[in-house]
JSON list of N, CA and C in Angstrom, two decimals:
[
{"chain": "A", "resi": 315, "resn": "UNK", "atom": "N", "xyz": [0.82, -1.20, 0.00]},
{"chain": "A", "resi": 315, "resn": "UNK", "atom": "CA", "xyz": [0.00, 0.00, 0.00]},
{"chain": "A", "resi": 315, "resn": "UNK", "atom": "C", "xyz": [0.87, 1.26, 0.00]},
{"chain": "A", "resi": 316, "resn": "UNK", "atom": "N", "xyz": [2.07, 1.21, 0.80]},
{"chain": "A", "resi": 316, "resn": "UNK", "atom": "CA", "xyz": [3.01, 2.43, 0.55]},
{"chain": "A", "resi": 316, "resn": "UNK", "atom": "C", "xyz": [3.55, 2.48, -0.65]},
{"chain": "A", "resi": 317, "resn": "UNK", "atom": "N", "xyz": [3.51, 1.99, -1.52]},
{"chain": "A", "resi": 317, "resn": "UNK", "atom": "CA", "xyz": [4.28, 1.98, -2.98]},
{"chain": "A", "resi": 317, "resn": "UNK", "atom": "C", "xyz": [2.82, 2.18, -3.25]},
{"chain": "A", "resi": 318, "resn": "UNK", "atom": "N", "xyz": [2.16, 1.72, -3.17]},
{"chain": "A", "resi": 318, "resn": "UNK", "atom": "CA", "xyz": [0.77, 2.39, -4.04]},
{"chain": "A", "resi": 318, "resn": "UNK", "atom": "C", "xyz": [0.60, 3.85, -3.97]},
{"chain": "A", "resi": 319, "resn": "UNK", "atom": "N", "xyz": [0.56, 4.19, -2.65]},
{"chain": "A", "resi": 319, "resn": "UNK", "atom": "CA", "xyz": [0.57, 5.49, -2.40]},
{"chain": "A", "resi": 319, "resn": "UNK", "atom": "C", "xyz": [1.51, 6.62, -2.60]},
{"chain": "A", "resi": 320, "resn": "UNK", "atom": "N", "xyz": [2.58, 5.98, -2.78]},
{"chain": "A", "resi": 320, "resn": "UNK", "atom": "CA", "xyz": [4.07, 7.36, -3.36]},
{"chain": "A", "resi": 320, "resn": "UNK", "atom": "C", "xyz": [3.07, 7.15, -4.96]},
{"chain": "A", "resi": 321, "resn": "UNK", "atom": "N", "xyz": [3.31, 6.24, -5.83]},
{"chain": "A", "resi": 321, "resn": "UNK", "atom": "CA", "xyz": [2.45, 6.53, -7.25]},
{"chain": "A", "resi": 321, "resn": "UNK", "atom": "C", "xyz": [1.38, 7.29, -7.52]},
{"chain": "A", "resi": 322, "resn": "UNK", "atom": "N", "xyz": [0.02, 7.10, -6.55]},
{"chain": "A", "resi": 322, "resn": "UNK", "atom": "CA", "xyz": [-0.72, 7.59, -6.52]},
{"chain": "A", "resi": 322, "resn": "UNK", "atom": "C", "xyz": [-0.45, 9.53, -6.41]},
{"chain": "A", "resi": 323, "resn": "UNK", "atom": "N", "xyz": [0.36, 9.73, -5.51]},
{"chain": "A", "resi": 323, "resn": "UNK", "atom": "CA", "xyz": [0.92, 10.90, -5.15]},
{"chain": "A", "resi": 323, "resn": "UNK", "atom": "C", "xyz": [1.56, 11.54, -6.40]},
{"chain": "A", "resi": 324, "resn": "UNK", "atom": "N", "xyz": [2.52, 10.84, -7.06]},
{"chain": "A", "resi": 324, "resn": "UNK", "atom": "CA", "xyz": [3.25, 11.08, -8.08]},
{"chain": "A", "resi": 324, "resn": "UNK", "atom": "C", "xyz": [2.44, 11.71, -9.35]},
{"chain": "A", "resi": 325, "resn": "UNK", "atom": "N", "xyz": [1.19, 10.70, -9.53]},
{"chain": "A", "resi": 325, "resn": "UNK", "atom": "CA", "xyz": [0.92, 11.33, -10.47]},
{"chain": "A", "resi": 325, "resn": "UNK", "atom": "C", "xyz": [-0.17, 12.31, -10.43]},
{"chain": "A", "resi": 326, "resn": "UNK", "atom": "N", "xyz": [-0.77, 12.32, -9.42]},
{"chain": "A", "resi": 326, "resn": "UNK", "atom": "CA", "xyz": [-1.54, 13.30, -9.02]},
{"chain": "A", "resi": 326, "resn": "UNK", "atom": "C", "xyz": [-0.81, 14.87, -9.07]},
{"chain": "A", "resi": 327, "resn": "UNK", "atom": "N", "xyz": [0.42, 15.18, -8.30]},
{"chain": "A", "resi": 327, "resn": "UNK", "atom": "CA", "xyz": [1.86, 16.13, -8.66]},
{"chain": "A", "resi": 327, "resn": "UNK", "atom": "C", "xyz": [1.84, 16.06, -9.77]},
{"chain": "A", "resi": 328, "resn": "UNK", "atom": "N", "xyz": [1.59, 15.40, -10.86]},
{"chain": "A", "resi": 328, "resn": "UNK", "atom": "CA", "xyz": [2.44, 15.21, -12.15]},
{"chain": "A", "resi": 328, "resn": "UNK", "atom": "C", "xyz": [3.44, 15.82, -12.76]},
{"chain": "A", "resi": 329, "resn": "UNK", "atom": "N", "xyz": [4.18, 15.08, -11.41]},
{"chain": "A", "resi": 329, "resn": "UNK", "atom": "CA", "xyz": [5.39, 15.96, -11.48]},
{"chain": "A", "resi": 329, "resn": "UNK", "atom": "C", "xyz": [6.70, 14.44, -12.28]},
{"chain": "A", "resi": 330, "resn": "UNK", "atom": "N", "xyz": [5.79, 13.64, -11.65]},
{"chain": "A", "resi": 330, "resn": "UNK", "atom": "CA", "xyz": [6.57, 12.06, -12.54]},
{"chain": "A", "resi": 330, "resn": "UNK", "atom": "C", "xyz": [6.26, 11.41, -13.95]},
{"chain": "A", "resi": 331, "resn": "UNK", "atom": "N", "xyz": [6.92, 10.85, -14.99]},
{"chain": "A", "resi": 331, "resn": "UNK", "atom": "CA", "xyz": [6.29, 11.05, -16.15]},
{"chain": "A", "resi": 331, "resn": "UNK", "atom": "C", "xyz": [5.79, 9.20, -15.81]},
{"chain": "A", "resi": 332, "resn": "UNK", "atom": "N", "xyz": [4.78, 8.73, -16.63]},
{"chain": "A", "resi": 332, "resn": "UNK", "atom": "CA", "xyz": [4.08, 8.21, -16.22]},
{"chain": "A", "resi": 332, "resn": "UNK", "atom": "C", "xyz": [4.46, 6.75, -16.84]},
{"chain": "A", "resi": 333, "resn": "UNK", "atom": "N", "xyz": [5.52, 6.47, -17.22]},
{"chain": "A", "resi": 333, "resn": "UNK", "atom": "CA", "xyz": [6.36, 5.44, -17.08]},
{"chain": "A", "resi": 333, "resn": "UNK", "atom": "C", "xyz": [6.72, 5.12, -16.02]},
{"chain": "A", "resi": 334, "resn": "UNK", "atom": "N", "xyz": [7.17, 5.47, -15.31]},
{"chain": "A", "resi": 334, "resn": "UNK", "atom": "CA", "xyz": [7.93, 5.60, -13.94]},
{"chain": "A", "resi": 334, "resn": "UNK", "atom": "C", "xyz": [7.03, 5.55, -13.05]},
{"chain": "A", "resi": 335, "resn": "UNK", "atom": "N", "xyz": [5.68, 5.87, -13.13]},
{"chain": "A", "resi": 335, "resn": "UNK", "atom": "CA", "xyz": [4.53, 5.85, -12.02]},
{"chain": "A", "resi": 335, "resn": "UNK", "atom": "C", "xyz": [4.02, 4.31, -12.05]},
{"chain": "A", "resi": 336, "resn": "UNK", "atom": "N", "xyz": [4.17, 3.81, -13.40]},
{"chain": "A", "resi": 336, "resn": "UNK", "atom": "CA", "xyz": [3.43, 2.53, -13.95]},
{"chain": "A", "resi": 336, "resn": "UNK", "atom": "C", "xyz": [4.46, 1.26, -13.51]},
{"chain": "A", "resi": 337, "resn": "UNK", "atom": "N", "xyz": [5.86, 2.07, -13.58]},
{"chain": "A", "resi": 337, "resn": "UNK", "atom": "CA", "xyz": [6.72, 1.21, -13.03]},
{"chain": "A", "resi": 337, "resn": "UNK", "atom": "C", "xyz": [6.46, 0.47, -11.39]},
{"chain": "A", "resi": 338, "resn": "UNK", "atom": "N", "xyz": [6.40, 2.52, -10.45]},
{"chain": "A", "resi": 338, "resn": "UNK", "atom": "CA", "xyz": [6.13, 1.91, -9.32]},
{"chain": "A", "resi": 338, "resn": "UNK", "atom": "C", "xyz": [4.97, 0.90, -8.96]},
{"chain": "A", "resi": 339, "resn": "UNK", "atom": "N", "xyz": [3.79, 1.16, -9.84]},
{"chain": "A", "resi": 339, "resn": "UNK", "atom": "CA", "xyz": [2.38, 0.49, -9.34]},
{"chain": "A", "resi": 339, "resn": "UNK", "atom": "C", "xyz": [2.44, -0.77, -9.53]},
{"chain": "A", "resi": 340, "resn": "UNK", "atom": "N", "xyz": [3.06, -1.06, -10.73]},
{"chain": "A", "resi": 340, "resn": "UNK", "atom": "CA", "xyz": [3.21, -2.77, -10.79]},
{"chain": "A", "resi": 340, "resn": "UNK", "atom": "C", "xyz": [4.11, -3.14, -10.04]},
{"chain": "A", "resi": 341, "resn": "UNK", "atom": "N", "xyz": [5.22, -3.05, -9.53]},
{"chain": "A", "resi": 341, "resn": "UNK", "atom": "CA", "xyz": [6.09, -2.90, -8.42]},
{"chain": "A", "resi": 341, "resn": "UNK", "atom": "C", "xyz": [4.72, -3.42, -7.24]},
{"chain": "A", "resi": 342, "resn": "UNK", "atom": "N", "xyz": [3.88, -2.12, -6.70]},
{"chain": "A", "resi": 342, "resn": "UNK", "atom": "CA", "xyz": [3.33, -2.79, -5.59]},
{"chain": "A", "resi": 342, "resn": "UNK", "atom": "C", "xyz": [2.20, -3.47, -5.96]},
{"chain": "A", "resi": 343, "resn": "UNK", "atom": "N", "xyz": [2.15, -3.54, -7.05]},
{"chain": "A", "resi": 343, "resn": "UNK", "atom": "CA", "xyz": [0.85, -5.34, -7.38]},
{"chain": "A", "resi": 343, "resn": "UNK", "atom": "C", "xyz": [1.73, -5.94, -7.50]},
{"chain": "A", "resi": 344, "resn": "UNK", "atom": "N", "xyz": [2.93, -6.38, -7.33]},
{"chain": "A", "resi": 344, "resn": "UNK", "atom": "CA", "xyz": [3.63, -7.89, -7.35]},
{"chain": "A", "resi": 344, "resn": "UNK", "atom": "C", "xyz": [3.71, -7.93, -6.44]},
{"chain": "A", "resi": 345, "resn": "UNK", "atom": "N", "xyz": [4.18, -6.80, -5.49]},
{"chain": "A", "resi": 345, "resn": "UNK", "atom": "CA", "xyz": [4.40, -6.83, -3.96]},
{"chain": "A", "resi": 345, "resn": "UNK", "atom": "C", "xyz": [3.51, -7.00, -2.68]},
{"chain": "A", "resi": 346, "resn": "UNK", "atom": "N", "xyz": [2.08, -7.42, -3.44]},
{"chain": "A", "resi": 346, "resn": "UNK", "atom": "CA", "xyz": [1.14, -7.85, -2.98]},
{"chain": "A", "resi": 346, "resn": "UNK", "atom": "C", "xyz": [-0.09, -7.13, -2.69]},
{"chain": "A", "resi": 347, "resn": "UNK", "atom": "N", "xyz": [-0.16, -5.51, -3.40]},
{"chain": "A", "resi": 347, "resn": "UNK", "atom": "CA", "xyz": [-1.40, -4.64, -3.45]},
{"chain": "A", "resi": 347, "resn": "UNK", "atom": "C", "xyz": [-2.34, -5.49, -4.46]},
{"chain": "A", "resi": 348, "resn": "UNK", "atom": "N", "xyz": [-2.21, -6.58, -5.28]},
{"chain": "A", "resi": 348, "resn": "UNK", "atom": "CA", "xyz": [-3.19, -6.84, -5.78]},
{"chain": "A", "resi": 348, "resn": "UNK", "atom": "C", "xyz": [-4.29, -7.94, -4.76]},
{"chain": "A", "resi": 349, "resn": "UNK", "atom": "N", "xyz": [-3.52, -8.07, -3.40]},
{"chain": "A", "resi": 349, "resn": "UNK", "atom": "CA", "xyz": [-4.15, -8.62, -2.35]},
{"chain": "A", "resi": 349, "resn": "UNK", "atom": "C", "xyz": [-4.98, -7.62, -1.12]},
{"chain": "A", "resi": 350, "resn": "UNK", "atom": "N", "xyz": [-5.05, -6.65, -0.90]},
{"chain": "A", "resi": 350, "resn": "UNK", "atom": "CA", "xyz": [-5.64, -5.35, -0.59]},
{"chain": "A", "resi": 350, "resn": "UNK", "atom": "C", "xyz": [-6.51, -4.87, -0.94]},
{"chain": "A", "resi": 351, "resn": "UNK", "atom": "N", "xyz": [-7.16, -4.15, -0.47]},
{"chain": "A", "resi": 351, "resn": "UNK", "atom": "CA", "xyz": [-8.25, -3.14, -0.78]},
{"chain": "A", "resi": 351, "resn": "UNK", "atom": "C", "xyz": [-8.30, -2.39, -1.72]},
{"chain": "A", "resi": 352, "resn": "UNK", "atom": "N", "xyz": [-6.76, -1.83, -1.44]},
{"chain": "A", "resi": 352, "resn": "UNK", "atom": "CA", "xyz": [-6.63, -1.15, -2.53]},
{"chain": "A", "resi": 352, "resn": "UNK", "atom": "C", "xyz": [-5.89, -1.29, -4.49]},
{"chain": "A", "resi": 353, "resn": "UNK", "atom": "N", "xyz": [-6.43, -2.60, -4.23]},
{"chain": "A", "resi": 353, "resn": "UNK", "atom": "CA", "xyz": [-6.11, -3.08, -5.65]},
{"chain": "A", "resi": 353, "resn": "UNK", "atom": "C", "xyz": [-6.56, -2.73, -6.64]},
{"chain": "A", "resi": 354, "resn": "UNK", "atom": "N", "xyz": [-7.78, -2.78, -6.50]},
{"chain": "A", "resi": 354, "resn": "UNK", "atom": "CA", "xyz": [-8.75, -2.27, -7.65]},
{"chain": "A", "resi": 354, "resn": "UNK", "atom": "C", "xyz": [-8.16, -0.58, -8.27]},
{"chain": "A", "resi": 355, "resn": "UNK", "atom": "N", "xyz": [-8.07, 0.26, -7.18]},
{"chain": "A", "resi": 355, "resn": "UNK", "atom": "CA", "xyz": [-7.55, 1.52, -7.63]},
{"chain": "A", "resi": 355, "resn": "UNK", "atom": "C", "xyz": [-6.26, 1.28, -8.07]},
{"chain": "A", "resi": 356, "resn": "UNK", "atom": "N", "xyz": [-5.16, 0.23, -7.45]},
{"chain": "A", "resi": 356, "resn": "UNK", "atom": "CA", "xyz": [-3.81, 0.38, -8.05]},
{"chain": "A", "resi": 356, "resn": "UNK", "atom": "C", "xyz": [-4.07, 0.08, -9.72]},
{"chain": "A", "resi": 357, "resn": "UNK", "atom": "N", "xyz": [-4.72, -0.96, -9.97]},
{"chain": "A", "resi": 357, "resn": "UNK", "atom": "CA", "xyz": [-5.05, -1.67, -11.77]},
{"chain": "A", "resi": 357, "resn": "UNK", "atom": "C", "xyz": [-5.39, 0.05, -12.19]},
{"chain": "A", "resi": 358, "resn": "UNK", "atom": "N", "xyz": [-6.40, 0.95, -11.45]},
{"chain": "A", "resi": 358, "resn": "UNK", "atom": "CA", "xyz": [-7.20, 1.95, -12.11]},
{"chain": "A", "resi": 358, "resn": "UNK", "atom": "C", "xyz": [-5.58, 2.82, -12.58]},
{"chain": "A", "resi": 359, "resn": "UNK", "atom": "N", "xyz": [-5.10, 2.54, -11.51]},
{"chain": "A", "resi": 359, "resn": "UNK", "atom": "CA", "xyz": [-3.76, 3.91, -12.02]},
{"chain": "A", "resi": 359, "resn": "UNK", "atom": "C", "xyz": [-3.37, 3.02, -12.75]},
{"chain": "A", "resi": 360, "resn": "UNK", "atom": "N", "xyz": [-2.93, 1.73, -12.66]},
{"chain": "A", "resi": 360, "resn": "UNK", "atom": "CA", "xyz": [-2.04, 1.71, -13.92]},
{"chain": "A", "resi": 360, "resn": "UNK", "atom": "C", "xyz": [-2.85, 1.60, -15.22]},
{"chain": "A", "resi": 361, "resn": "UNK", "atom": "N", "xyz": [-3.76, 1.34, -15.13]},
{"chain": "A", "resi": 361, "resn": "UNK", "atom": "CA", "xyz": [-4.27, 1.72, -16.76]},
{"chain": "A", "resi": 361, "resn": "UNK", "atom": "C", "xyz": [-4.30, 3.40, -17.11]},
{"chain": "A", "resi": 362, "resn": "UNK", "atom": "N", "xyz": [-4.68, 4.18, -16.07]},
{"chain": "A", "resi": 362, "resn": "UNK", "atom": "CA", "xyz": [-4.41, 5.63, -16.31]},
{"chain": "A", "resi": 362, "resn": "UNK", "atom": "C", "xyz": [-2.96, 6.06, -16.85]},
{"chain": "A", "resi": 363, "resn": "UNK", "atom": "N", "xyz": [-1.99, 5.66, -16.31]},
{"chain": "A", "resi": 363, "resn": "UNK", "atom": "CA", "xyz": [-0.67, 5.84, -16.76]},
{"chain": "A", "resi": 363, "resn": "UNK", "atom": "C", "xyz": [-0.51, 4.92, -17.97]},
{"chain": "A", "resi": 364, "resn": "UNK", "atom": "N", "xyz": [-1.01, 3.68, -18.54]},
{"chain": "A", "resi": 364, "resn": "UNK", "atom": "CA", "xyz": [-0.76, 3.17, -19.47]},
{"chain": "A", "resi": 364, "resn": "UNK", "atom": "C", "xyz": [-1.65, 3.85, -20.67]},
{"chain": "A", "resi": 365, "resn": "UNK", "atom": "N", "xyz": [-2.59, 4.20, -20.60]},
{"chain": "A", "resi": 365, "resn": "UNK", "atom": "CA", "xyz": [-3.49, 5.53, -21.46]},
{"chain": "A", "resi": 365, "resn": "UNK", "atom": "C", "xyz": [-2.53, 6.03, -21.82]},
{"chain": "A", "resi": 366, "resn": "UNK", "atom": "N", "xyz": [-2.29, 7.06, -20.90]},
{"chain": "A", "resi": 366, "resn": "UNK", "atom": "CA", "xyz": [-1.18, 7.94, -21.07]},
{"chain": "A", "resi": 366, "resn": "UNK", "atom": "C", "xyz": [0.21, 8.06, -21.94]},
{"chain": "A", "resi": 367, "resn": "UNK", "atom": "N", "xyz": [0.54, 6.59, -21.78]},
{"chain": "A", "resi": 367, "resn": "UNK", "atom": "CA", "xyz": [1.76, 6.14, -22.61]},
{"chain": "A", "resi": 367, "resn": "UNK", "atom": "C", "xyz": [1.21, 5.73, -23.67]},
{"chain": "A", "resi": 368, "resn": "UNK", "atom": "N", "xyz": [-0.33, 5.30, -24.38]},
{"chain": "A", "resi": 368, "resn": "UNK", "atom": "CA", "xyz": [-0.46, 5.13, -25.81]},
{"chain": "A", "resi": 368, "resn": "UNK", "atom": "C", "xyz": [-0.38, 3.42, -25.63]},
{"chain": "A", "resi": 369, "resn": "UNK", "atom": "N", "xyz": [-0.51, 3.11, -24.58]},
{"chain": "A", "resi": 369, "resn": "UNK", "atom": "CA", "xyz": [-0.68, 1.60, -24.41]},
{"chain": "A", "resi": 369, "resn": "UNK", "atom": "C", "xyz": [-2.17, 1.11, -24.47]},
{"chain": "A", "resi": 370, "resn": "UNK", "atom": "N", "xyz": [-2.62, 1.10, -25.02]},
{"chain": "A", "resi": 370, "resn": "UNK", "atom": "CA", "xyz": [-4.24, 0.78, -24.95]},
{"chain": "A", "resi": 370, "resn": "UNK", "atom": "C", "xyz": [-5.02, -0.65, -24.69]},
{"chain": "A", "resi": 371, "resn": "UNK", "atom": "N", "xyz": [-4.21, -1.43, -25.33]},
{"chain": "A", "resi": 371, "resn": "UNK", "atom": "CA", "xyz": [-4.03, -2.74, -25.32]},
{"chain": "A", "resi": 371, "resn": "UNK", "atom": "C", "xyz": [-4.04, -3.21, -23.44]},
{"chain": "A", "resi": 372, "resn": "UNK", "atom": "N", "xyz": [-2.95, -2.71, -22.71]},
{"chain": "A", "resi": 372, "resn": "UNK", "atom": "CA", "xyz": [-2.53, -2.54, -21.61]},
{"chain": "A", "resi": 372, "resn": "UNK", "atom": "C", "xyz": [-3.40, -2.25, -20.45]},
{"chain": "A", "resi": 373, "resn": "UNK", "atom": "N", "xyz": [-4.09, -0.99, -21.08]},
{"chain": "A", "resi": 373, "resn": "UNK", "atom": "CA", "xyz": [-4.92, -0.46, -20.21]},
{"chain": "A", "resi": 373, "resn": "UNK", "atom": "C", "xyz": [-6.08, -0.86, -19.78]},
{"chain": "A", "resi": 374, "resn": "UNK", "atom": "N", "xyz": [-6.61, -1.72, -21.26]},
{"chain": "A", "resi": 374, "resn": "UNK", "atom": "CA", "xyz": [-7.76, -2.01, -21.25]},
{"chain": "A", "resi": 374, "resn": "UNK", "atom": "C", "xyz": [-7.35, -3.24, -20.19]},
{"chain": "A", "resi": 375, "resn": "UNK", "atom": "N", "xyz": [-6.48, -4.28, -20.34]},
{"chain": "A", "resi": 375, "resn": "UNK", "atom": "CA", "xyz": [-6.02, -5.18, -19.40]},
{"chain": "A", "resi": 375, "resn": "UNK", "atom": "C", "xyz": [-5.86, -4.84, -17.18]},
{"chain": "A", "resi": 376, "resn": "UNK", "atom": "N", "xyz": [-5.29, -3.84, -17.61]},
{"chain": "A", "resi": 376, "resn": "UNK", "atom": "CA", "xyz": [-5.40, -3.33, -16.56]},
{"chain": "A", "resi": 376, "resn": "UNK", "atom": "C", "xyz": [-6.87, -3.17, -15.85]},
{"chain": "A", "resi": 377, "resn": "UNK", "atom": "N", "xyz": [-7.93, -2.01, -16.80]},
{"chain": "A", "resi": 377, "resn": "UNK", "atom": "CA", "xyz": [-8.91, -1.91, -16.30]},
{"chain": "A", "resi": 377, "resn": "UNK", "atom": "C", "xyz": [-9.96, -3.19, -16.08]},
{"chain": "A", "resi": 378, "resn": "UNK", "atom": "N", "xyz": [-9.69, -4.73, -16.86]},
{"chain": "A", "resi": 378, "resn": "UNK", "atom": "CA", "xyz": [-10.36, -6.03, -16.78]},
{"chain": "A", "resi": 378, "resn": "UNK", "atom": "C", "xyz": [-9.81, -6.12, -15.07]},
{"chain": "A", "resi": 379, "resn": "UNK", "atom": "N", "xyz": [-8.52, -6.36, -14.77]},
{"chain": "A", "resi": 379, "resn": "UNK", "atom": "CA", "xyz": [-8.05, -6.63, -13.74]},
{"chain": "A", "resi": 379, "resn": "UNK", "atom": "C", "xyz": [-9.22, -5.73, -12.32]},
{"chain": "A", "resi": 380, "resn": "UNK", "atom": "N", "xyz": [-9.17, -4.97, -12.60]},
{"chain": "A", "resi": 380, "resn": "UNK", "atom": "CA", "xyz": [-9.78, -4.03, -11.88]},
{"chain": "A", "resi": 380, "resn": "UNK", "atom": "C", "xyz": [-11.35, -4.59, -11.49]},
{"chain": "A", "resi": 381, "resn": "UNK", "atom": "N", "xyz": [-11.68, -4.67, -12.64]},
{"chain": "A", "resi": 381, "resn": "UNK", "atom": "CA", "xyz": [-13.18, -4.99, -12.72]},
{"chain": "A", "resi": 381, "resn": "UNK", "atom": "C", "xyz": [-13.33, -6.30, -11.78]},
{"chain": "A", "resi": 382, "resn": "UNK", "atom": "N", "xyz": [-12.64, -6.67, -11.83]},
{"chain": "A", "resi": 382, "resn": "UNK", "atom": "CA", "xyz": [-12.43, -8.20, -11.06]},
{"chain": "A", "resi": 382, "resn": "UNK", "atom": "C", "xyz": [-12.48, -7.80, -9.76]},
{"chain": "A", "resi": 383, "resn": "UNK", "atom": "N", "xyz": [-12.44, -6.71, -8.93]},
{"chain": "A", "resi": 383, "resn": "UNK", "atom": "CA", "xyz": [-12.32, -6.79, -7.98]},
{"chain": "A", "resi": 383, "resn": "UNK", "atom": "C", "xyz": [-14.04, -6.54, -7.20]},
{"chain": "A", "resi": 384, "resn": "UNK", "atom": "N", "xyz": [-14.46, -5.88, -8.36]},
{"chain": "A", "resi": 384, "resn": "UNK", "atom": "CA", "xyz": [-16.30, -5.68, -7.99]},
{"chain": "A", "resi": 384, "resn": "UNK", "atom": "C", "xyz": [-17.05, -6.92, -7.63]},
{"chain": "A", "resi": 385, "resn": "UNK", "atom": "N", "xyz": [-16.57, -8.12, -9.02]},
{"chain": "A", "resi": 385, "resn": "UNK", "atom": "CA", "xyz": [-17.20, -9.19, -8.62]},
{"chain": "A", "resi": 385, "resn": "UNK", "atom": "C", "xyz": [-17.13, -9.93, -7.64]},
{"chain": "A", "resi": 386, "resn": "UNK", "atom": "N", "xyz": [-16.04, -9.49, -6.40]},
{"chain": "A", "resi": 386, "resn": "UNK", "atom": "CA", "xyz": [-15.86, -10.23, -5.42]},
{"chain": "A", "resi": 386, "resn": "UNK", "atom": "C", "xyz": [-16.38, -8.83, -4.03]},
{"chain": "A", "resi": 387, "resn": "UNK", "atom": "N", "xyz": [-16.68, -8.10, -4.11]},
{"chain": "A", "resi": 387, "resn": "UNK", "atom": "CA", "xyz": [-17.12, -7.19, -3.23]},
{"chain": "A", "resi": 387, "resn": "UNK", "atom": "C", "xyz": [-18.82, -6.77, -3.27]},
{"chain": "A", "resi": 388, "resn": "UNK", "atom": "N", "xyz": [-19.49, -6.96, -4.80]},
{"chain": "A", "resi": 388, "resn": "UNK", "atom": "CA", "xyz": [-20.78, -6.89, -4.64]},
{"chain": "A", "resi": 388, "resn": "UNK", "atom": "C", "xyz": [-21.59, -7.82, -4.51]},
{"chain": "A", "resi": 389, "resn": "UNK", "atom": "N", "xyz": [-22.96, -7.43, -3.03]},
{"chain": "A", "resi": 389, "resn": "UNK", "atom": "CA", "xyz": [-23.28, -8.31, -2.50]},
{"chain": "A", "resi": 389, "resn": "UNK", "atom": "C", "xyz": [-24.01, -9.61, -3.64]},
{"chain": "A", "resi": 390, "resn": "UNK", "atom": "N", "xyz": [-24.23, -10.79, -3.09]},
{"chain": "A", "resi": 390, "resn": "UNK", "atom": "CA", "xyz": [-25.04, -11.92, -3.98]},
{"chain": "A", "resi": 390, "resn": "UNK", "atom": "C", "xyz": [-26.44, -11.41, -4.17]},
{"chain": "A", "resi": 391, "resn": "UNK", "atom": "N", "xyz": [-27.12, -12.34, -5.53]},
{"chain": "A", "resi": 391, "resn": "UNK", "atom": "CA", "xyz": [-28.34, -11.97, -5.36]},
{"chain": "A", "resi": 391, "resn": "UNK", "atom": "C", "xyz": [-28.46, -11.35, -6.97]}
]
């Protein structure tokens, strides 16, 4: 979650170019933010930063990843 959060920070500043943000975020989804709460938003940044880079392919991957996290948080029924 702390590597999620320097990225998150980073590019919000956009003061980091967004290679380097995409770097850190997958960094903390290997490092186990894709086990957290805050997973779903880490996939959201990195598809935002992969947009960004003209990766589309990527992003859209990213944002599937993401989506995955609804189906396990909204209630049954």
């Amino acid at each position: 979650d702390i590597l999620y959060a320097r990225a998150a920070a980073a590019i919000e500043a956009g003061t980091t170019p967004p290679d380097t943000v995409a770097g850190w975020t997958e960094e903390a989804l290997r490092a186990g933010l894709r086990f957290s709460p805050n997973g779903a938003s880490g996939y959201r940044l990195l598809a935002r930063c992969y947009e960004r880079l003209g990766r589309r392919d990527a992003a859209g991957d990213a944002l599937r990843q993401a989506a995955r996290y609804g189906a396990f948080s909204d209630p049954p029924g």
